[in-house]
PDB file of C-alpha atoms in Angstrom:
ATOM      1  CA  GLY O   1       5.676  19.085  -8.968  1.00 50.00           C
ATOM      2  CA  GLU O   2       2.904  19.834 -11.338  1.00 54.00           C
ATOM      3  CA  GLU O   3       1.215  22.083  -8.864  1.00 69.00           C
ATOM      4  CA  GLY O   4       4.113  24.588  -8.745  1.00 87.00           C
ATOM      5  CA  ILE O   5       6.864  25.294  -6.211  1.00 88.00           C
ATOM      6  CA  PRO O   6       4.893  27.634  -3.855  1.00 90.00           C
ATOM      7  CA  GLU O   7       1.928  25.261  -3.529  1.00 91.00           C
ATOM      8  CA  SER O   8       4.440  22.206  -3.096  1.00 89.00           C
ATOM      9  CA  CYS O   9       6.187  23.987  -0.260  1.00 90.00           C
ATOM     10  CA  ARG O  10       2.903  24.887   1.382  1.00 90.00           C
ATOM     11  CA  ARG O  11       1.779  21.277   1.296  1.00 91.00           C
ATOM     12  CA  ILE O  12       5.279  20.120   2.847  1.00 90.00           C
ATOM     13  CA  ALA O  13       4.639  22.525   5.596  1.00 90.00           C
ATOM     14  CA  GLU O  14       1.131  21.079   6.320  1.00 91.00           C
ATOM     15  CA  HIS O  15       2.627  17.596   6.354  1.00 89.00           C
ATOM     16  CA  GLU O  16       5.432  18.597   8.651  1.00 90.00           C
ATOM     17  CA  HIS O  17       2.928  20.106  11.242  1.00 89.00           C
ATOM     18  CA  ALA O  18       0.750  17.043  10.993  1.00 89.00           C
ATOM     19  CA  ALA O  19       3.732  14.789  11.560  1.00 86.00           C
ATOM     20  CA  ASP O  20       4.545  16.772  14.748  1.00 86.00           C
ATOM     21  CA  ASP O  21       0.996  16.119  16.101  1.00 88.00           C
ATOM     22  CA  VAL O  22       1.320  12.493  15.263  1.00 87.00           C
ATOM     23  CA  THR O  23       4.626  12.064  16.972  1.00 86.00           C
ATOM     24  CA  ARG O  24       3.168  13.700  20.111  1.00 88.00           C
ATOM     25  CA  ASP O  25       0.203  11.251  19.941  1.00 87.00           C
ATOM     26  CA  VAL O  26       2.620   8.305  19.572  1.00 83.00           C
ATOM     27  CA  LEU O  27       4.935   9.290  22.483  1.00 84.00           C
ATOM     28  CA  VAL O  28       1.800   9.751  24.759  1.00 85.00           C
ATOM     29  CA  SER O  29       0.342   6.392  23.644  1.00 82.00           C
ATOM     30  CA  VAL O  30       3.663   4.624  24.390  1.00 81.00           C
ATOM     31  CA  ARG O  31       3.808   6.099  27.817  1.00 81.00           C
ATOM     32  CA  ARG O  32       0.348   5.103  28.646  1.00 80.00           C
ATOM     33  CA  SER O  33       0.598   1.585  27.285  1.00 74.00           C
ATOM     34  CA  PHE O  34       1.516  -1.267  29.696  1.00 63.00           C
ATOM     35  CA  ILE O  35       2.045  -3.714  26.991  1.00 66.00           C
ATOM     36  CA  THR O  36       4.128  -2.926  23.799  1.00 65.00           C
ATOM     37  CA  PRO O  37       5.336  -5.307  21.143  1.00 64.00           C
ATOM     38  CA  PHE O  38       8.903  -4.457  21.400  1.00 70.00           C
ATOM     39  CA  ASP O  39      10.933  -2.001  23.558  1.00 78.00           C
ATOM     40  CA  ARG O  40       9.389   1.491  24.108  1.00 80.00           C
ATOM     41  CA  SER O  41      12.580   3.165  23.218  1.00 83.00           C
ATOM     42  CA  ALA O  42      12.441   1.492  19.774  1.00 84.00           C
ATOM     43  CA  ILE O  43       9.021   2.723  19.187  1.00 85.00           C
ATOM     44  CA  THR O  44       9.763   6.318  20.086  1.00 86.00           C
ATOM     45  CA  ALA O  45      13.031   6.276  18.183  1.00 88.00           C
ATOM     46  CA  LEU O  46      11.256   5.216  15.036  1.00 89.00           C
ATOM     47  CA  ALA O  47       8.554   7.866  15.453  1.00 88.00           C
ATOM     48  CA  SER O  48      11.279  10.531  16.152  1.00 90.00           C
ATOM     49  CA  ALA O  49      13.328   9.618  13.123  1.00 91.00           C
ATOM     50  CA  MET O  50      10.332   9.726  10.795  1.00 92.00           C
ATOM     51  CA  ASP O  51       9.484  13.160  12.314  1.00 92.00           C
ATOM     52  CA  ASP O  52      13.132  14.270  11.730  1.00 93.00           C
ATOM     53  CA  SER O  53      12.857  13.435   8.050  1.00 93.00           C
ATOM     54  CA  LEU O  54       9.661  15.504   7.766  1.00 92.00           C
ATOM     55  CA  ASP O  55      11.557  18.382   9.483  1.00 94.00           C
ATOM     56  CA  GLU O  56      14.460  18.256   6.910  1.00 94.00           C
ATOM     57  CA  MET O  57      11.854  18.216   4.077  1.00 94.00           C
ATOM     58  CA  TRP O  58      10.337  21.378   5.598  1.00 94.00           C
ATOM     59  CA  GLN O  59      13.776  22.791   5.968  1.00 94.00           C
ATOM     60  CA  THR O  60      14.459  22.303   2.240  1.00 95.00           C
ATOM     61  CA  ALA O  61      11.170  23.916   1.352  1.00 94.00           C
ATOM     62  CA  LYS O  62      11.918  26.795   3.614  1.00 95.00           C
ATOM     63  CA  ALA O  63      15.180  27.205   1.849  1.00 95.00           C
ATOM     64  CA  ILE O  64      13.667  27.195  -1.626  1.00 95.00           C
ATOM     65  CA  THR O  65      11.018  29.750  -0.628  1.00 94.00           C
ATOM     66  CA  ARG O  66      13.602  32.098   1.294  1.00 94.00           C
ATOM     67  CA  TYR O  67      15.988  32.330  -1.821  1.00 94.00           C
ATOM     68  CA  GLU O  68      13.164  32.179  -4.423  1.00 93.00           C
ATOM     69  CA  VAL O  69      14.694  29.290  -6.174  1.00 93.00           C
ATOM     70  CA  ASP O  70      12.807  28.294  -9.404  1.00 91.00           C
ATOM     71  CA  THR O  71      15.379  26.149 -11.095  1.00 91.00           C
ATOM     72  CA  PHE O  72      17.168  23.068  -9.863  1.00 94.00           C
ATOM     73  CA  GLU O  73      20.344  21.199 -10.907  1.00 94.00           C
ATOM     74  CA  PRO O  74      19.875  17.746 -12.506  1.00 95.00           C
ATOM     75  CA  GLN O  75      21.660  16.060  -9.672  1.00 96.00           C
ATOM     76  CA  MET O  76      19.492  17.775  -7.088  1.00 95.00           C
ATOM     77  CA  VAL O  77      16.280  16.703  -8.962  1.00 95.00           C
ATOM     78  CA  GLU O  78      17.502  13.064  -9.037  1.00 97.00           C
ATOM     79  CA  MET O  79      18.151  13.268  -5.297  1.00 97.00           C
ATOM     80  CA  SER O  80      14.829  14.506  -4.648  1.00 95.00           C
ATOM     81  CA  ARG O  81      13.445  11.545  -6.546  1.00 97.00           C
ATOM     82  CA  LEU O  82      15.505   9.251  -4.478  1.00 97.00           C
ATOM     83  CA  ALA O  83      14.100  10.846  -1.308  1.00 96.00           C
ATOM     84  CA  ALA O  84      10.551  10.271  -2.508  1.00 95.00           C
ATOM     85  CA  ALA O  85      11.277   6.641  -3.265  1.00 97.00           C
ATOM     86  CA  ALA O  86      12.682   6.138   0.175  1.00 96.00           C
ATOM     87  CA  ALA O  87       9.668   7.998   1.836  1.00 95.00           C
ATOM     88  CA  ARG O  88       7.426   5.577  -0.182  1.00 96.00           C
ATOM     89  CA  LEU O  89       9.328   2.621   1.127  1.00 96.00           C
ATOM     90  CA  VAL O  90       8.878   3.937   4.772  1.00 94.00           C
ATOM     91  CA  ARG O  91       5.235   4.208   4.263  1.00 93.00           C
ATOM     92  CA  GLU O  92       5.108   0.558   3.130  1.00 95.00           C
ATOM     93  CA  ALA O  93       7.278  -0.665   5.952  1.00 93.00           C
ATOM     94  CA  VAL O  94       5.370   0.843   8.926  1.00 89.00           C
ATOM     95  CA  PRO O  95       2.208  -1.262   8.603  1.00 91.00           C
ATOM     96  CA  LEU O  96       4.215  -4.304   8.094  1.00 92.00           C
ATOM     97  CA  LEU O  97       5.387  -3.996  11.619  1.00 88.00           C
ATOM     98  CA  ARG O  98       2.078  -5.236  12.881  1.00 86.00           C
ATOM     99  CA  ASN O  99       3.328  -8.822  12.194  1.00 87.00           C
ATOM    100  CA  VAL O 100       7.123  -8.847  12.123  1.00 85.00           C
ATOM    101  CA  GLY O 101       7.250 -12.671  11.874  1.00 86.00           C
ATOM    102  CA  ARG O 102       5.183 -12.684   8.726  1.00 91.00           C
ATOM    103  CA  ASN O 103       6.606  -9.682   7.065  1.00 91.00           C
ATOM    104  CA  GLY O 104      10.260  -9.899   8.254  1.00 90.00           C
ATOM    105  CA  HIS O 105      11.709 -10.741   4.721  1.00 92.00           C
ATOM    106  CA  ARG O 106       9.982  -7.911   3.122  1.00 94.00           C
ATOM    107  CA  LEU O 107      11.027  -5.424   5.815  1.00 93.00           C
ATOM    108  CA  HIS O 108      14.627  -6.552   5.317  1.00 93.00           C
ATOM    109  CA  GLU O 109      14.331  -5.806   1.729  1.00 95.00           C
ATOM    110  CA  ILE O 110      12.818  -2.315   2.357  1.00 95.00           C
ATOM    111  CA  THR O 111      15.679  -1.357   4.801  1.00 94.00           C
ATOM    112  CA  GLU O 112      18.342  -2.475   2.275  1.00 95.00           C
ATOM    113  CA  GLU O 113      16.589  -0.621  -0.506  1.00 97.00           C
ATOM    114  CA  ILE O 114      16.596   2.652   1.579  1.00 97.00           C
ATOM    115  CA  VAL O 115      20.269   2.126   2.521  1.00 96.00           C
ATOM    116  CA  HIS O 116      20.997   1.799  -1.212  1.00 97.00           C
ATOM    117  CA  LEU O 117      19.183   4.829  -2.207  1.00 97.00           C
ATOM    118  CA  GLU O 118      20.920   6.906   0.459  1.00 96.00           C
ATOM    119  CA  GLY O 119      24.210   5.667  -0.998  1.00 96.00           C
ATOM    120  CA  LYS O 120      23.291   6.793  -4.479  1.00 97.00           C
ATOM    121  CA  ALA O 121      22.189  10.167  -3.077  1.00 97.00           C
ATOM    122  CA  ASP O 122      25.718  10.538  -1.475  1.00 96.00           C
ATOM    123  CA  ASP O 123      27.424  10.092  -4.839  1.00 97.00           C
ATOM    124  CA  LEU O 124      24.892  12.573  -6.555  1.00 97.00           C
ATOM    125  CA  HIS O 125      25.586  15.026  -3.813  1.00 97.00           C
ATOM    126  CA  GLU O 126      29.342  15.160  -4.510  1.00 96.00           C
ATOM    127  CA  LYS O 127      28.835  15.326  -8.247  1.00 96.00           C
ATOM    128  CA  GLY O 128      26.220  17.965  -7.857  1.00 96.00           C
ATOM    129  CA  LEU O 129      28.374  20.154  -5.680  1.00 96.00           C
ATOM    130  CA  LYS O 130      31.232  19.857  -8.054  1.00 95.00           C
ATOM    131  CA  ALA O 131      29.090  20.780 -11.105  1.00 95.00           C
ATOM    132  CA  LEU O 132      27.606  23.696  -9.087  1.00 95.00           C
ATOM    133  CA  PHE O 133      31.102  25.121  -8.087  1.00 95.00           C
ATOM    134  CA  LEU O 134      32.269  24.821 -11.764  1.00 94.00           C
ATOM    135  CA  ALA O 135      29.171  26.682 -13.056  1.00 92.00           C
ATOM    136  CA  HIS O 136      28.874  29.505 -10.364  1.00 91.00           C
ATOM    137  CA  GLY O 137      31.826  29.303  -8.016  1.00 81.00           C
ATOM    138  CA  ALA O 138      33.814  32.035  -9.632  1.00 83.00           C
ATOM    139  CA  GLU O 139      31.346  34.505 -11.031  1.00 88.00           C
ATOM    140  CA  ARG O 140      27.989  33.940  -9.082  1.00 92.00           C
ATOM    141  CA  PRO O 141      29.161  32.760  -5.513  1.00 93.00           C
ATOM    142  CA  MET O 142      25.772  33.480  -4.030  1.00 94.00           C
ATOM    143  CA  ALA O 143      24.156  30.935  -6.463  1.00 93.00           C
ATOM    144  CA  PHE O 144      26.655  28.351  -5.380  1.00 94.00           C
ATOM    145  CA  PHE O 145      26.038  28.994  -1.603  1.00 95.00           C
ATOM    146  CA  VAL O 146      22.368  28.745  -2.167  1.00 95.00           C
ATOM    147  CA  GLY O 147      22.697  25.677  -4.170  1.00 95.00           C
ATOM    148  CA  ARG O 148      24.971  24.054  -1.544  1.00 95.00           C
ATOM    149  CA  GLU O 149      22.467  24.740   1.237  1.00 96.00           C
ATOM    150  CA  ILE O 150      19.586  23.123  -0.681  1.00 96.00           C
ATOM    151  CA  TYR O 151      21.763  20.074  -1.603  1.00 96.00           C
ATOM    152  CA  SER O 152      22.611  19.779   2.201  1.00 96.00           C
ATOM    153  CA  HIS O 153      19.095  19.663   3.250  1.00 96.00           C
ATOM    154  CA  VAL O 154      18.110  17.101   0.595  1.00 96.00           C
ATOM    155  CA  GLU O 155      20.972  14.883   1.660  1.00 96.00           C
ATOM    156  CA  ARG O 156      19.906  15.181   5.290  1.00 96.00           C
ATOM    157  CA  VAL O 157      16.377  14.106   4.170  1.00 96.00           C
ATOM    158  CA  LEU O 158      18.039  10.862   2.782  1.00 96.00           C
ATOM    159  CA  ASP O 159      20.132  10.513   5.941  1.00 96.00           C
ATOM    160  CA  ARG O 160      17.119  10.629   8.265  1.00 95.00           C
ATOM    161  CA  LEU O 161      15.208   8.122   6.135  1.00 95.00           C
ATOM    162  CA  GLU O 162      18.145   5.931   6.523  1.00 95.00           C
ATOM    163  CA  ASP O 163      17.846   6.437  10.265  1.00 94.00           C
ATOM    164  CA  VAL O 164      14.309   5.316   9.878  1.00 94.00           C
ATOM    165  CA  ALA O 165      15.526   1.967   8.223  1.00 93.00           C
ATOM    166  CA  GLY O 166      18.011   1.522  10.956  1.00 90.00           C
ATOM    167  CA  ASP O 167      15.386   1.821  13.720  1.00 89.00           C
ATOM    168  CA  VAL O 168      13.222  -0.646  11.870  1.00 87.00           C
ATOM    169  CA  VAL O 169      16.082  -3.054  12.044  1.00 80.00           C
ATOM    170  CA  GLY O 170      16.986  -2.308  15.635  1.00 74.00           C
ATOM    171  CA  GLY O 171      13.416  -2.352  16.752  1.00 66.00           C
ATOM    172  CA  GLY O 172      11.027  -4.689  15.058  1.00 59.00           C
ATOM    173  CA  LEU O 173      13.236  -6.932  13.123  1.00 59.00           C
ATOM    174  CA  MET O 174      15.195  -7.602  16.310  1.00 54.00           C
ATOM    175  CA  LEU O 175      12.412  -9.781  17.237  1.00 50.00           C
ATOM    176  CA  LEU O 176      13.389 -12.231  14.437  1.00 51.00           C
ATOM    177  CA  ASP O 177      16.964 -12.599  15.608  1.00 48.00           C
ATOM    178  CA  PRO O 178      17.407 -15.762  17.647  1.00 42.00           C
ATOM    179  CA  ALA O 179      20.208 -14.215  19.871  1.00 43.00           C
ATOM    180  CA  ALA O 180      17.840 -11.234  20.550  1.00 40.00           C
ATOM    181  CA  ARG O 181      14.974 -13.432  21.399  1.00 41.00           C
ATOM    182  CA  PHE O 182      17.248 -15.536  23.729  1.00 36.00           C
ATOM    183  CA  GLY O 183      18.273 -12.271  25.458  1.00 41.00           C
ATOM    184  CA  ASP O 184      14.821 -11.095  25.681  1.00 41.00           C
ATOM    185  CA  ALA O 185      13.777 -14.495  27.239  1.00 38.00           C
ATOM    186  CA  MET O 186      16.737 -14.387  29.729  1.00 36.00           C
ATOM    187  CA  LEU O 187      15.568 -10.845  30.720  1.00 40.00           C
ATOM    188  CA  ALA O 188      12.031 -11.916  31.120  1.00 39.00           C
ATOM    189  CA  GLY O 189      13.123 -14.702  33.321  1.00 44.00           C
ATOM    190  CA  GLN O 190      15.048 -12.338  35.435  1.00 43.00           C
ATOM    191  CA  HIS O 191      12.109  -9.977  35.880  1.00 41.00           C
ATOM    192  CA  ARG O 192       9.874 -12.923  36.556  1.00 37.00           C
ATOM    193  CA  ARG O 193      12.164 -14.212  39.326  1.00 40.00           C
ATOM    194  CA  HIS O 194      12.534 -10.728  40.945  1.00 41.00           C
ATOM    195  CA  CYS O 195       8.833  -9.801  40.843  1.00 39.00           C
ATOM    196  CA  VAL O 196       7.725 -13.298  42.096  1.00 39.00           C
ATOM    197  CA  ASP O 197      10.255 -13.055  44.935  1.00 41.00           C
ATOM    198  CA  ALA O 198       8.835  -9.516  45.609  1.00 39.00           C
ATOM    199  CA  GLY O 199       5.410 -10.664  45.534  1.00 42.00           C
ATOM    200  CA  ASP O 200       6.051 -13.585  47.922  1.00 41.00           C
ATOM    201  CA  HIS O 201       7.731 -11.018  50.287  1.00 38.00           C
ATOM    202  CA  VAL O 202       4.926  -8.593  50.143  1.00 35.00           C
ATOM    203  CA  GLY O 203       2.433 -11.381  50.559  1.00 38.00           C
ATOM    204  CA  HIS O 204       4.304 -12.683  53.489  1.00 37.00           C
ATOM    205  CA  ARG O 205       4.528  -9.135  55.011  1.00 33.00           C
ATOM    206  CA  ILE O 206       0.724  -8.373  54.527  1.00 33.00           C
ATOM    207  CA  GLY O 207      -0.568 -11.703  55.306  1.00 37.00           C
ATOM    208  CA  ALA O 208       1.438 -12.422  58.449  1.00 39.00           C
ATOM    209  CA  GLY O 209      -0.636 -14.715  60.395  1.00 38.00           C
ATOM    210  CA  ASN O 210      -3.209 -15.229  57.821  1.00 38.00           C
ATOM    211  CA  ASP O 211      -2.466 -17.626  55.030  1.00 38.00           C
ATOM    212  CA  ASP O 212      -5.296 -16.328  52.829  1.00 36.00           C
ATOM    213  CA  VAL O 213      -4.009 -12.736  52.476  1.00 37.00           C
ATOM    214  CA  GLY O 214      -1.332 -11.624  49.900  1.00 40.00           C
ATOM    215  CA  MET O 215      -0.882 -11.928  46.028  1.00 39.00           C
ATOM    216  CA  PRO O 216      -0.743 -15.726  44.885  1.00 42.00           C
ATOM    217  CA  ARG O 217       2.439 -16.578  43.159  1.00 39.00           C
ATOM    218  CA  GLU O 218       0.770 -17.515  40.001  1.00 41.00           C
ATOM    219  CA  HIS O 219      -0.901 -14.204  39.584  1.00 41.00           C
ATOM    220  CA  VAL O 220       2.401 -12.455  39.830  1.00 34.00           C
ATOM    221  CA  GLU O 221       3.868 -14.799  37.210  1.00 36.00           C
ATOM    222  CA  GLU O 222       0.885 -14.108  34.843  1.00 39.00           C
ATOM    223  CA  ALA O 223       1.278 -10.273  35.247  1.00 38.00           C
ATOM    224  CA  ILE O 224       5.048 -10.432  34.488  1.00 32.00           C
ATOM    225  CA  LEU O 225       4.882 -12.852  31.495  1.00 37.00           C
ATOM    226  CA  ALA O 226       1.965 -10.978  29.847  1.00 38.00           C
ATOM    227  CA  ARG O 227       4.293  -8.649  27.895  1.00 36.00           C
ATOM    228  CA  HIS O 228       6.016 -11.569  26.389  1.00 36.00           C
ATOM    229  CA  ASP O 229       2.981 -13.681  25.394  1.00 37.00           C
ATOM    230  CA  ARG O 230       2.101 -11.298  22.533  1.00 36.00           C
ATOM    231  CA  PRO O 231       5.291 -10.809  20.393  1.00 33.00           C
ATOM    232  CA  ASN O 232       3.531  -9.974  17.143  1.00 34.00           C
ATOM    233  CA  GLU O 233       0.969  -7.603  18.343  1.00 35.00           C
ATOM    234  CA  ILE O 234       1.766  -3.925  18.034  1.00 32.00           C
ATOM    235  CA  HIS O 235       0.023  -0.977  19.861  1.00 34.00           C
ATOM    236  CA  GLU O 236      -2.587   0.316  17.401  1.00 36.00           C
ATOM    237  CA  ALA O 237      -1.708   4.001  17.956  1.00 38.00           C
ATOM    238  CA  ALA O 238       1.847   4.010  16.729  1.00 36.00           C
ATOM    239  CA  PRO O 239       1.675   2.351  13.297  1.00 38.00           C
ATOM    240  CA  LEU O 240      -1.725   3.740  12.363  1.00 38.00           C
ATOM    241  CA  ALA O 241      -0.747   7.219  13.331  1.00 36.00           C
ATOM    242  CA  ILE O 242       2.747   7.172  11.790  1.00 36.00           C
ATOM    243  CA  ALA O 243       1.424   5.614   8.452  1.00 38.00           C
ATOM    244  CA  THR O 244      -1.224   8.424   8.138  1.00 37.00           C
ATOM    245  CA  ALA O 245       1.507  10.999   8.158  1.00 39.00           C
ATOM    246  CA  ALA O 246       4.165   9.091   6.069  1.00 39.00           C
TER     247      ALA O 246
END
């Protein structure tokens, strides 16, 4: 970057530490929230995948600092540009999860673009390693080993960002899939029947001999169905916190 390698590495470290704090906030918020727009595991997986991508960026910066690297191979530079492009796509995608129904088409496009960028990075990785070996493998093996390590970190950044795309598809976009919605509805029905039966049983036990004691059946139904009456509302903490660090 224009600000120099040391300053860029320092800023990456700051972002990585901030992302750790955001991830903790998201996990705590998910645990404390009774109603979430999609499965809790999908939210935590998305936050963790994003945090992992920041961790790999930090590992890349640490390797550059450790070995005092000040020049980069052309393929390495291009891979870094692809990683930056994928990160910008992730930043665009997260706020769109607030309304999956309205933004589903664009979210699909974003995930496909990220997967495409990761594939291009894989090709550059192979070509870069070959060029690095031919240039330094025989006479400067340490230069080859250092370059290979940096290549590996940059490739893993793209891999983790692809994981983020996969979690977007497996989490928020699953709400758009008819089969997934049908399965979710069936599960909701099973939960409703079990909880209503349990409520009736408890009401019967507590209110034995008194018809006015116990939880009314309709109240149990309302409590159980509440989670499924708000399919497009996402808990504020998760998208806002993640978008801040992206």
